[in-house]
Structures are given as C-alpha cells and as structure tokens.
Amino acid sequence: MPLPEDVTALAGVWVGAVLTIMVFSYLLSDSPLFRVAEHLLVGTALGFATVVAVHQVLIARLAAPLLEEPAANAQLAVPLALGVLLLAKIHAPLAWVGNPSMALLFGVGAAVAAGGAFTGTLLRQAQATMLSLSPGEDAMVAVNNLILVVGTLGTLGYFYFSLEGGTRAGEFRKAIARNWRMVGRGFIMITFGALFANALTTRISLLIDRVQFLLGDWLGLLS
Amino acid sequence: MLDEESKVIYCPRCGTANREGSRFCNNCGQDLNPAEEVACPACGHLNPGEAVACANCGATLPSAGPPKEAEEVPEEVPTWLKRLRDLEGGEEEAEAGEKIPTWLLRLRQEGVAPLAEEPAPQEPAPEEPAVEEPTPQGPGVEPLPPEAPVIQPPEPAEAEVPAPEEPTERTGRIDLAQLEEEAVPIEPPSPPPGEGIPLEEAPPSEAISPEEAEDMEPAASEGILAGLVGVLTERTAFPRPRRRQPTSAVPLAGTEQASVFEEIVTGPAIPAPVEKKEERERLSPTLVRWLIYLLVGGAVILAILLSGILPSGLVPGVTAAAFDQALSNLPEQATVLVSFDYDPSTRGELGPQAGAVLGRLMEQEARILAISLVPEGATLADEALDRSAAAAGDYVYGENYVNLGFVSGEAAGARALTQGLFRPDQAEYREGRRLSDIAIGEGLTGLADVDLIVVLTARPEALRSWIEQVQIEQDQTALQVRMVAGVSAQADPLARPYLRSGQLEGLVVGLLGAAELEALRGVTGPASAAVAPQSLGHLAVLAVILAANLAHLWGRLRGRS
C-alpha cells in the first residue's frame, strides 16, 4: 500500500533537512555526520545511475527492441556482443576478451571528441578572434576587439618558451617575447580570478538554495 | 611472474610492506636495514653497528659488520696459511679434516693433546698457575685441553687497549722456517704514541710484542685457528699495523674555546626577546574561519528573511536579453529540445533557470522535448516540467511536452542524436510509451524538426558536447540548429566564448540570469527572491577580502616601522 503523497513529501523534506544539517556539520569539523551524508550521496547517486542505465539503456534501447522485433533490430546484436565481452574484464585471466570492446569504446570516443573539438571549437574560436581593430562606427567595439586580440596573442605567447638566442637579433626577439609573456600572464591571472569569482558565486547560490529550503520548506518561516 | 612477497620489506615496527631496496619505512620511518648492534667491551652498552666509539663510555668498539662479511673472512686464506697447509699435506687433506686439521693432528703427535675430543678441564693445570684466560666463545670454538700451554695473562694496564678487529695469529710448536722467510723481521717494540713521540711521527706500522698482541687481540674464535689460544708459542710472526691512539694533548686554542663555552653554559641565562606581543595580536585560524562563516551565512540568512523588503535593483543584462530574444523569435508551436544536463548538486542554481526557461516557452505554447546527458537529469527534468506545467495550467504531458529521458555516452550520445533522435521505437521516460504513439510525436522525424535547443548545464563539457557534436556545419547541407544555453556561474567563463562566436544565441548565467529572465517576463519567481541574498553574500565576501587585505597591509607597515 503506497503512502499518501503528503506523508512521502513530508518525509522527503525531513530527510532532506537532516541530511543538509549533516553536511553543514563539516563547518565544525570533518565529523562522522558529514561522512555519513557524503557516503549516502555517493551511494544513492551511483544506485540511481545504475537503475537509470538499466531501464533507459539496456532494457529500453537494447533488450526490448531485440525481443520485440529481432529481425528489424538485428544490428543491435553487435553492441550486445561487445557488452557481453566487456563482462570478461571482471575475471583477470579472461580480461583480454574485453579488450576489443574497450578499444572500440575509447577509439570511437576519442575520434568523436577530437573531430568535434576541431570543427566545433578550435576553428570557430580561432575565427572568432580574427577581429577588426579599426575604430569604424563604434569605438567601444574596437576597444573590446583590441583587448580580445591582445589577450589571445599574449596568452599564446606565454606558453611559447623556446626562442633561439645568441645573436643580436635573437636576443632582441627574446626580450620582446619576455615582455609579451608578461602581458599574457596578466590575462591568465585575470581569467583565473574570474573563474574563482564565478565558482564563489555558484557556491553562494547553492547556499541560498539550502537556506531557503531549511527556512521555507522545513521550518515554514518564509511565505 | 614475479613473486610479490619477495619484493617487499616488512617494517619491523608497524608491519607496512615497503618496496624492495627501501631504507626507511614509508609509513613510520623505521630504519629497514639496521646495522648489527655492537656491545661495548668496556661497559656493555649497545651501540649501532657503524659506531667506532661507545656512545656511553667512549671506548673504541670492535667493528661489527654484517654477518655476511664475517662468513667471507675464512675464504681469504693468507699465503702463509696456504703454505702451512701445504706443509701439512695439501689443501685436500686440510679440507678433508674440517674439524681437526692435519697440522693439528701433528701437533697432537708431538705431545699436545687434541682439543676437540677431550672436554675442557674444570680446573687449571696443576703445573701452571691459575690464569683466568678469557675463553673464546662463539660458533666453532672448542674448549682448551688441560695440557695446552697457556699464554701468560696480560698486564692490567695494557689490558684496556682493545684491538679486536684483526685476529692475532700465533705460531705453535711447529717448524715455521718457510713462514719466517716471508715474515718481516720483528723490531723492538716502540713506545706507544703519545708517551714519547708525537702522533704525527708515529710509524704507520710496527711490530708488537707477544704480550701486546695478547692484550690487544682476543684469541681466534673461529676458522682454522679456532681454539688455539695457548697452544702456539708466544711469538709474533708478523708485524701488523698499529692503531694510532688519539693524543690526550689539547691545543691551546681548544682550551680557550672550551673556557668560553663553559662561561656561556654556566653563566646566568639572558632572556631572549620573544615576540609574544605579535602572537597575541594574531587571530587563530579557527576564529577567523568562524568569523567568515558568520559574516557570509548571516548576510545570506538575513537577506532571505528580509527578501520581501530589500529591493533587488535588477537590470537584465545583454546576454539574458539575447536569450529572451531567441525565445521570442520562435514560431508558433515551435519544437524546442531542452537538455537537462545537471544533477542534484547544482539543482539549486539551475532549477530556477529551468523554471524560468520552461515558463517562457510555455507562454509561447512551444512543444517541449526534454532530454538529458546525465542520468540524474531525467528525474530533475520531470520535476521542473511538472512544476512549470502546473503553473501554466493547460500543458499536458504527452501532448505539449514529453521527457525522452537519459541518453548515454555524452559526446558520442549527443552525436548519435543527430542520426536518430526520433526513431519510431523511441520510448519516453515516464511510462515507456513509444514516441510515435503519443500526440507530441506526430510529425517528428529528426533533429531537423527542432527549432531551438536549450542546454541547461553546470558542466562546460556537456555544453561543448552539444555545440561540437550537434551544432555542426557541413557545407550547404549543414545541420545547423539554433542553440541557447543556461549555465551555472562556475561554467560562465568557459561558455561565454561560444556566445561571442555566434554558436550560442543567448546565455543566462546562474541565479542572476534566471532572475533576469523572470524580470524580462515580468514575473517574480524563486530566482528573483534569491537576488538580494546573493548580493548581500557577495558584499560579505568583499568585506572579508578587504578586511584581510587591510590587515595584511597593516601588518606589513608595522613590520617596516
């Protein structure tokens, strides 16, 4: 007999509140309460992911089509066979049996990621930095473009470590690169600062969510 | 296959298995190859094997050395001993009689009693005075027979000079003509260093008298000469290097330095200037941490409690306006694919975003297809869809919106969506019904039917997967899908370049972006209520940073002054 919806909702709020307080106990110290909450989070997340993978992938997209219309879905036998071979990784002497599956998994994954990164990010982002520095109509746009170009080239120059010296021209080039590297370093520092500030913003947002939950949903102090 | 057991060294103290060749335990730092301890002959104190002088009394220690070296000593048979063996019948015979060498048997024939066959007497021989000769102990040492000639006991004054490193060889009543031919002529004993001549002028080696040899060396305790104390004549056949004894003379400079040191040690203690005042002024890290907690947490809690009173003062930004514009540009009953790529850990930030986006889409009566590249996202999508549908009123699951669930493989999964997202057998998330069997699936053939993709994610990788794998361009037949994104503030710096390059039409960031969307819609939602707490939280953090920098600057200025 299923519990009434109100009861399950109330139980959910109380469990959530207790677990939230257990997590906040970390402010005092690395206490067993925090550890319990942490392990619960990891365990439930893993269990939930497993259930979703079984129901949403293995059954819905593999077993069910194969059982209902095996002829129309005969191509699904290949991933099924590869998946079965992958189970051999559990037993060390037979681990080599799963190597073809692993090779296919990593090979396809790497190829898809590399191809997408080249066409979707590298080319498009490089193209996006090829900007006009002419003042044109809007001076602010030109300034913005200038900052972007200088920052991009400076950051690239920061990671250019080897320059041939010895000659007069070589030493001159090295001096320029050294100063240019400082420009790139400044932009990198600004980027790191922005990353840190944004991470802090995310944490404050999550803190607000939890406090709103405790004060509103649990204690009913908020309207 | 390597034997793992043989490749580790177990710590004698804590039992940790350490890699072969380790000198110290990785866990407790215990020395894993301790040298054999050497007992001081004078006081019995146990010293490390490499010590040359006793740590307790300062007496010179015999070198301990590892057991292996001790076992290798008998293999280095000196020339004179080999010749001696030859004289007695060759090596083979010597080896054959391991316990009693041939030359020792000859000694017996000449009148000396065998050493090994008869037990040692309990009392000394009657014709000899009672001499407490230290009986050699150890493996292979045989007791002396009563008939064995006894070497005179050492003088008490000289008995304190230990020299146990080199075993003393003594000749017995055997013909050593051949041996003496090779021997260095014995010279009269020189006075010991320090008594008559300076240390620097002492010869490197000198002959010693039998008495000195007896005093400095114990009898051989093992090997072929084991148990021969008192059997051989009191005659030293070979000179040996004499150890230099340290002189007792102390240089004048050393004396002066010692007197200065004594004055310092015995003089009254001068209190050192301790900077206790500065330590008192320094706050403990725990207190500082709690101050930060109280300041930030208190600001957030106070702002939430007063959220109805505090003004938000929110002005929508450019990126949020572009996002809203992209939604506004959708045709009537447009098909929008919303990807819920976040999990419960970031739900606090992206949940309000999802609510604002779904509310905006439902205002335009868009057909909403929900999908997720993370397993937990499907459930969170259900929650957000139902909440927004309840607020919209006339939105029905299966007709106006549907949840397609989790797609595995992330980048590869997103790529696969371009091949066959809306297959006839595609099942929805809640009841497993086929997409072709529900109303919203009618007319959907693939990703080309989607007017806009909305990616809600806290991870830049998920956004990249959508952009790189789904929004691709291939010549004129490119599959180009319009795309907007709502990301967490943490992912903002990595998502913003895609907005600038035109790959994203709009971008909302964090709680603030969600509040901007709500403000553009003219509604007050949960995101709007979080603006004031977030602003006060940021102000608190700014105050902490300023205070810390001012304190640091103040400390530096005081240090200079």
PDB file of N, CA and C in Angstrom, chain B residues 188-238:
ATOM      1  N   PRO B 188     112.177  -4.206  17.737  1.00  0.00           N
ATOM      2  CA  PRO B 188     111.832  -3.964  19.139  1.00  0.00           C
ATOM      3  C   PRO B 188     110.601  -3.066  19.220  1.00  0.00           C
ATOM      4  N   PRO B 189     109.778  -3.334  20.169  1.00  0.00           N
ATOM      5  CA  PRO B 189     108.551  -2.529  20.284  1.00  0.00           C
ATOM      6  C   PRO B 189     108.852  -1.065  20.556  1.00  0.00           C
ATOM      7  N   SER B 190     108.144  -0.239  19.862  1.00  0.00           N
ATOM      8  CA  SER B 190     108.310   1.196  20.019  1.00  0.00           C
ATOM      9  C   SER B 190     107.431   1.669  21.159  1.00  0.00           C
ATOM     10  N   PRO B 191     107.809   2.751  21.755  1.00  0.00           N
ATOM     11  CA  PRO B 191     106.927   3.307  22.786  1.00  0.00           C
ATOM     12  C   PRO B 191     105.610   3.733  22.147  1.00  0.00           C
ATOM     13  N   PRO B 192     104.556   3.572  22.841  1.00  0.00           N
ATOM     14  CA  PRO B 192     103.232   3.937  22.276  1.00  0.00           C
ATOM     15  C   PRO B 192     103.132   5.418  21.994  1.00  0.00           C
ATOM     16  N   PRO B 193     102.346   5.764  20.980  1.00  0.00           N
ATOM     17  CA  PRO B 193     102.200   7.177  20.637  1.00  0.00           C
ATOM     18  C   PRO B 193     101.594   7.960  21.800  1.00  0.00           C
ATOM     19  N   GLY B 194     102.075   9.125  21.931  1.00  0.00           N
ATOM     20  CA  GLY B 194     101.562   9.966  22.994  1.00  0.00           C
ATOM     21  C   GLY B 194     102.425   9.923  24.229  1.00  0.00           C
ATOM     22  N   GLU B 195     103.228   8.874  24.351  1.00  0.00           N
ATOM     23  CA  GLU B 195     104.065   8.780  25.532  1.00  0.00           C
ATOM     24  C   GLU B 195     105.468   9.316  25.267  1.00  0.00           C
ATOM     25  N   GLY B 196     105.971   9.126  24.105  1.00  0.00           N
ATOM     26  CA  GLY B 196     107.318   9.572  23.861  1.00  0.00           C
ATOM     27  C   GLY B 196     107.465  10.378  22.598  1.00  0.00           C
ATOM     28  N   ILE B 197     106.685  10.022  21.607  1.00  0.00           N
ATOM     29  CA  ILE B 197     106.820  10.721  20.329  1.00  0.00           C
ATOM     30  C   ILE B 197     105.465  11.297  19.962  1.00  0.00           C
ATOM     31  N   PRO B 198     105.518  12.341  19.186  1.00  0.00           N
ATOM     32  CA  PRO B 198     104.229  12.908  18.755  1.00  0.00           C
ATOM     33  C   PRO B 198     103.487  11.927  17.866  1.00  0.00           C
ATOM     34  N   LEU B 199     102.208  12.153  17.797  1.00  0.00           N
ATOM     35  CA  LEU B 199     101.358  11.272  17.000  1.00  0.00           C
ATOM     36  C   LEU B 199     101.717  11.312  15.532  1.00  0.00           C
ATOM     37  N   GLU B 200     102.115  12.498  15.084  1.00  0.00           N
ATOM     38  CA  GLU B 200     102.411  12.636  13.665  1.00  0.00           C
ATOM     39  C   GLU B 200     103.637  11.826  13.268  1.00  0.00           C
ATOM     40  N   GLU B 201     104.520  11.593  14.228  1.00  0.00           N
ATOM     41  CA  GLU B 201     105.756  10.890  13.895  1.00  0.00           C
ATOM     42  C   GLU B 201     105.657   9.395  14.125  1.00  0.00           C
ATOM     43  N   ALA B 202     104.553   8.946  14.581  1.00  0.00           N
ATOM     44  CA  ALA B 202     104.410   7.519  14.825  1.00  0.00           C
ATOM     45  C   ALA B 202     104.417   6.766  13.510  1.00  0.00           C
ATOM     46  N   PRO B 203     105.119   5.630  13.450  1.00  0.00           N
ATOM     47  CA  PRO B 203     105.174   4.871  12.198  1.00  0.00           C
ATOM     48  C   PRO B 203     103.818   4.274  11.885  1.00  0.00           C
ATOM     49  N   PRO B 204     103.567   4.092  10.605  1.00  0.00           N
ATOM     50  CA  PRO B 204     102.283   3.530  10.224  1.00  0.00           C
ATOM     51  C   PRO B 204     102.113   2.102  10.709  1.00  0.00           C
ATOM     52  N   SER B 205     103.170   1.370  10.794  1.00  0.00           N
ATOM     53  CA  SER B 205     103.034   0.011  11.309  1.00  0.00           C
ATOM     54  C   SER B 205     104.277  -0.318  12.104  1.00  0.00           C
ATOM     55  N   GLU B 206     104.132  -1.192  13.018  1.00  0.00           N
ATOM     56  CA  GLU B 206     105.271  -1.559  13.845  1.00  0.00           C
ATOM     57  C   GLU B 206     105.028  -2.940  14.410  1.00  0.00           C
ATOM     58  N   ALA B 207     106.100  -3.556  14.729  1.00  0.00           N
ATOM     59  CA  ALA B 207     105.992  -4.883  15.317  1.00  0.00           C
ATOM     60  C   ALA B 207     105.572  -4.747  16.769  1.00  0.00           C
ATOM     61  N   ILE B 208     104.839  -5.682  17.222  1.00  0.00           N
ATOM     62  CA  ILE B 208     104.390  -5.661  18.602  1.00  0.00           C
ATOM     63  C   ILE B 208     104.870  -6.922  19.293  1.00  0.00           C
ATOM     64  N   SER B 209     104.962  -6.800  20.540  1.00  0.00           N
ATOM     65  CA  SER B 209     105.441  -7.928  21.334  1.00  0.00           C
ATOM     66  C   SER B 209     104.308  -8.923  21.538  1.00  0.00           C
ATOM     67  N   PRO B 210     104.637 -10.127  21.897  1.00  0.00           N
ATOM     68  CA  PRO B 210     103.578 -11.121  22.170  1.00  0.00           C
ATOM     69  C   PRO B 210     102.636 -10.657  23.263  1.00  0.00           C
ATOM     70  N   GLU B 211     103.176  -9.977  24.246  1.00  0.00           N
ATOM     71  CA  GLU B 211     102.289  -9.522  25.334  1.00  0.00           C
ATOM     72  C   GLU B 211     101.267  -8.508  24.797  1.00  0.00           C
ATOM     73  N   GLU B 212     101.780  -7.617  23.982  1.00  0.00           N
ATOM     74  CA  GLU B 212     100.857  -6.623  23.431  1.00  0.00           C
ATOM     75  C   GLU B 212      99.829  -7.278  22.524  1.00  0.00           C
ATOM     76  N   ALA B 213     100.324  -8.206  21.738  1.00  0.00           N
ATOM     77  CA  ALA B 213      99.390  -8.899  20.850  1.00  0.00           C
ATOM     78  C   ALA B 213      98.323  -9.610  21.653  1.00  0.00           C
ATOM     79  N   GLU B 214      98.737 -10.214  22.722  1.00  0.00           N
ATOM     80  CA  GLU B 214      97.758 -10.915  23.551  1.00  0.00           C
ATOM     81  C   GLU B 214      96.751  -9.946  24.148  1.00  0.00           C
ATOM     82  N   ASP B 215      97.309  -8.776  24.539  1.00  0.00           N
ATOM     83  CA  ASP B 215      96.415  -7.798  25.161  1.00  0.00           C
ATOM     84  C   ASP B 215      95.447  -7.188  24.162  1.00  0.00           C
ATOM     85  N   MET B 216      95.928  -6.970  22.975  1.00  0.00           N
ATOM     86  CA  MET B 216      95.107  -6.239  22.015  1.00  0.00           C
ATOM     87  C   MET B 216      94.150  -7.137  21.259  1.00  0.00           C
ATOM     88  N   GLU B 217      94.468  -8.385  21.122  1.00  0.00           N
ATOM     89  CA  GLU B 217      93.620  -9.238  20.294  1.00  0.00           C
ATOM     90  C   GLU B 217      93.109 -10.404  21.111  1.00  0.00           C
ATOM     91  N   PRO B 218      91.879 -10.731  20.979  1.00  0.00           N
ATOM     92  CA  PRO B 218      91.408 -11.975  21.592  1.00  0.00           C
ATOM     93  C   PRO B 218      91.860 -13.156  20.757  1.00  0.00           C
ATOM     94  N   ALA B 219      91.781 -14.293  21.338  1.00  0.00           N
ATOM     95  CA  ALA B 219      92.166 -15.488  20.599  1.00  0.00           C
ATOM     96  C   ALA B 219      91.205 -15.715  19.458  1.00  0.00           C
ATOM     97  N   ALA B 220      91.709 -16.407  18.432  1.00  0.00           N
ATOM     98  CA  ALA B 220      90.836 -16.702  17.296  1.00  0.00           C
ATOM     99  C   ALA B 220      89.676 -17.543  17.775  1.00  0.00           C
ATOM    100  N   SER B 221      88.502 -17.123  17.391  1.00  0.00           N
ATOM    101  CA  SER B 221      87.313 -17.822  17.886  1.00  0.00           C
ATOM    102  C   SER B 221      86.678 -18.710  16.841  1.00  0.00           C
ATOM    103  N   GLU B 222      87.111 -18.595  15.626  1.00  0.00           N
ATOM    104  CA  GLU B 222      86.520 -19.434  14.599  1.00  0.00           C
ATOM    105  C   GLU B 222      87.509 -19.580  13.459  1.00  0.00           C
ATOM    106  N   GLY B 223      87.197 -20.506  12.564  1.00  0.00           N
ATOM    107  CA  GLY B 223      88.089 -20.758  11.452  1.00  0.00           C
ATOM    108  C   GLY B 223      89.101 -21.835  11.803  1.00  0.00           C
ATOM    109  N   ILE B 224      90.107 -21.845  11.046  1.00  0.00           N
ATOM    110  CA  ILE B 224      91.069 -22.940  11.185  1.00  0.00           C
ATOM    111  C   ILE B 224      91.905 -22.805  12.450  1.00  0.00           C
ATOM    112  N   LEU B 225      92.036 -21.626  12.963  1.00  0.00           N
ATOM    113  CA  LEU B 225      92.833 -21.416  14.165  1.00  0.00           C
ATOM    114  C   LEU B 225      91.964 -21.369  15.418  1.00  0.00           C
ATOM    115  N   ALA B 226      90.765 -21.848  15.321  1.00  0.00           N
ATOM    116  CA  ALA B 226      89.856 -21.767  16.459  1.00  0.00           C
ATOM    117  C   ALA B 226      90.391 -22.576  17.617  1.00  0.00           C
ATOM    118  N   GLY B 227      90.364 -21.989  18.764  1.00  0.00           N
ATOM    119  CA  GLY B 227      90.713 -22.683  19.979  1.00  0.00           C
ATOM    120  C   GLY B 227      92.177 -22.885  20.175  1.00  0.00           C
ATOM    121  N   LEU B 228      93.011 -22.111  19.513  1.00  0.00           N
ATOM    122  CA  LEU B 228      94.441 -22.317  19.605  1.00  0.00           C
ATOM    123  C   LEU B 228      95.098 -21.366  20.591  1.00  0.00           C
ATOM    124  N   VAL B 229      94.349 -20.794  21.447  1.00  0.00           N
ATOM    125  CA  VAL B 229      94.952 -19.937  22.452  1.00  0.00           C
ATOM    126  C   VAL B 229      95.760 -20.804  23.422  1.00  0.00           C
ATOM    127  N   GLY B 230      96.970 -20.449  23.580  1.00  0.00           N
ATOM    128  CA  GLY B 230      97.796 -21.199  24.493  1.00  0.00           C
ATOM    129  C   GLY B 230      98.519 -22.359  23.867  1.00  0.00           C
ATOM    130  N   VAL B 231      98.164 -22.723  22.684  1.00  0.00           N
ATOM    131  CA  VAL B 231      98.840 -23.852  22.026  1.00  0.00           C
ATOM    132  C   VAL B 231     100.096 -23.372  21.318  1.00  0.00           C
ATOM    133  N   LEU B 232      99.992 -22.245  20.692  1.00  0.00           N
ATOM    134  CA  LEU B 232     101.119 -21.738  19.934  1.00  0.00           C
ATOM    135  C   LEU B 232     102.086 -21.007  20.850  1.00  0.00           C
ATOM    136  N   THR B 233     103.270 -20.878  20.379  1.00  0.00           N
ATOM    137  CA  THR B 233     104.297 -20.205  21.177  1.00  0.00           C
ATOM    138  C   THR B 233     104.031 -18.711  21.212  1.00  0.00           C
ATOM    139  N   GLU B 234     104.559 -18.124  22.229  1.00  0.00           N
ATOM    140  CA  GLU B 234     104.360 -16.699  22.397  1.00  0.00           C
ATOM    141  C   GLU B 234     105.343 -15.951  21.521  1.00  0.00           C
ATOM    142  N   ARG B 235     105.079 -16.012  20.269  1.00  0.00           N
ATOM    143  CA  ARG B 235     105.985 -15.367  19.337  1.00  0.00           C
ATOM    144  C   ARG B 235     105.164 -14.777  18.198  1.00  0.00           C
ATOM    145  N   THR B 236     105.395 -13.573  17.971  1.00  0.00           N
ATOM    146  CA  THR B 236     104.669 -12.920  16.890  1.00  0.00           C
ATOM    147  C   THR B 236     105.432 -13.099  15.596  1.00  0.00           C
ATOM    148  N   ALA B 237     104.759 -13.648  14.649  1.00  0.00           N
ATOM    149  CA  ALA B 237     105.424 -13.911  13.379  1.00  0.00           C
ATOM    150  C   ALA B 237     105.326 -12.742  12.432  1.00  0.00           C
ATOM    151  N   PHE B 238     104.311 -11.986  12.558  1.00  0.00           N
ATOM    152  CA  PHE B 238     104.092 -10.910  11.577  1.00  0.00           C
ATOM    153  C   PHE B 238     103.863  -9.601  12.299  1.00  0.00           C
TER     154      PHE B 238
END
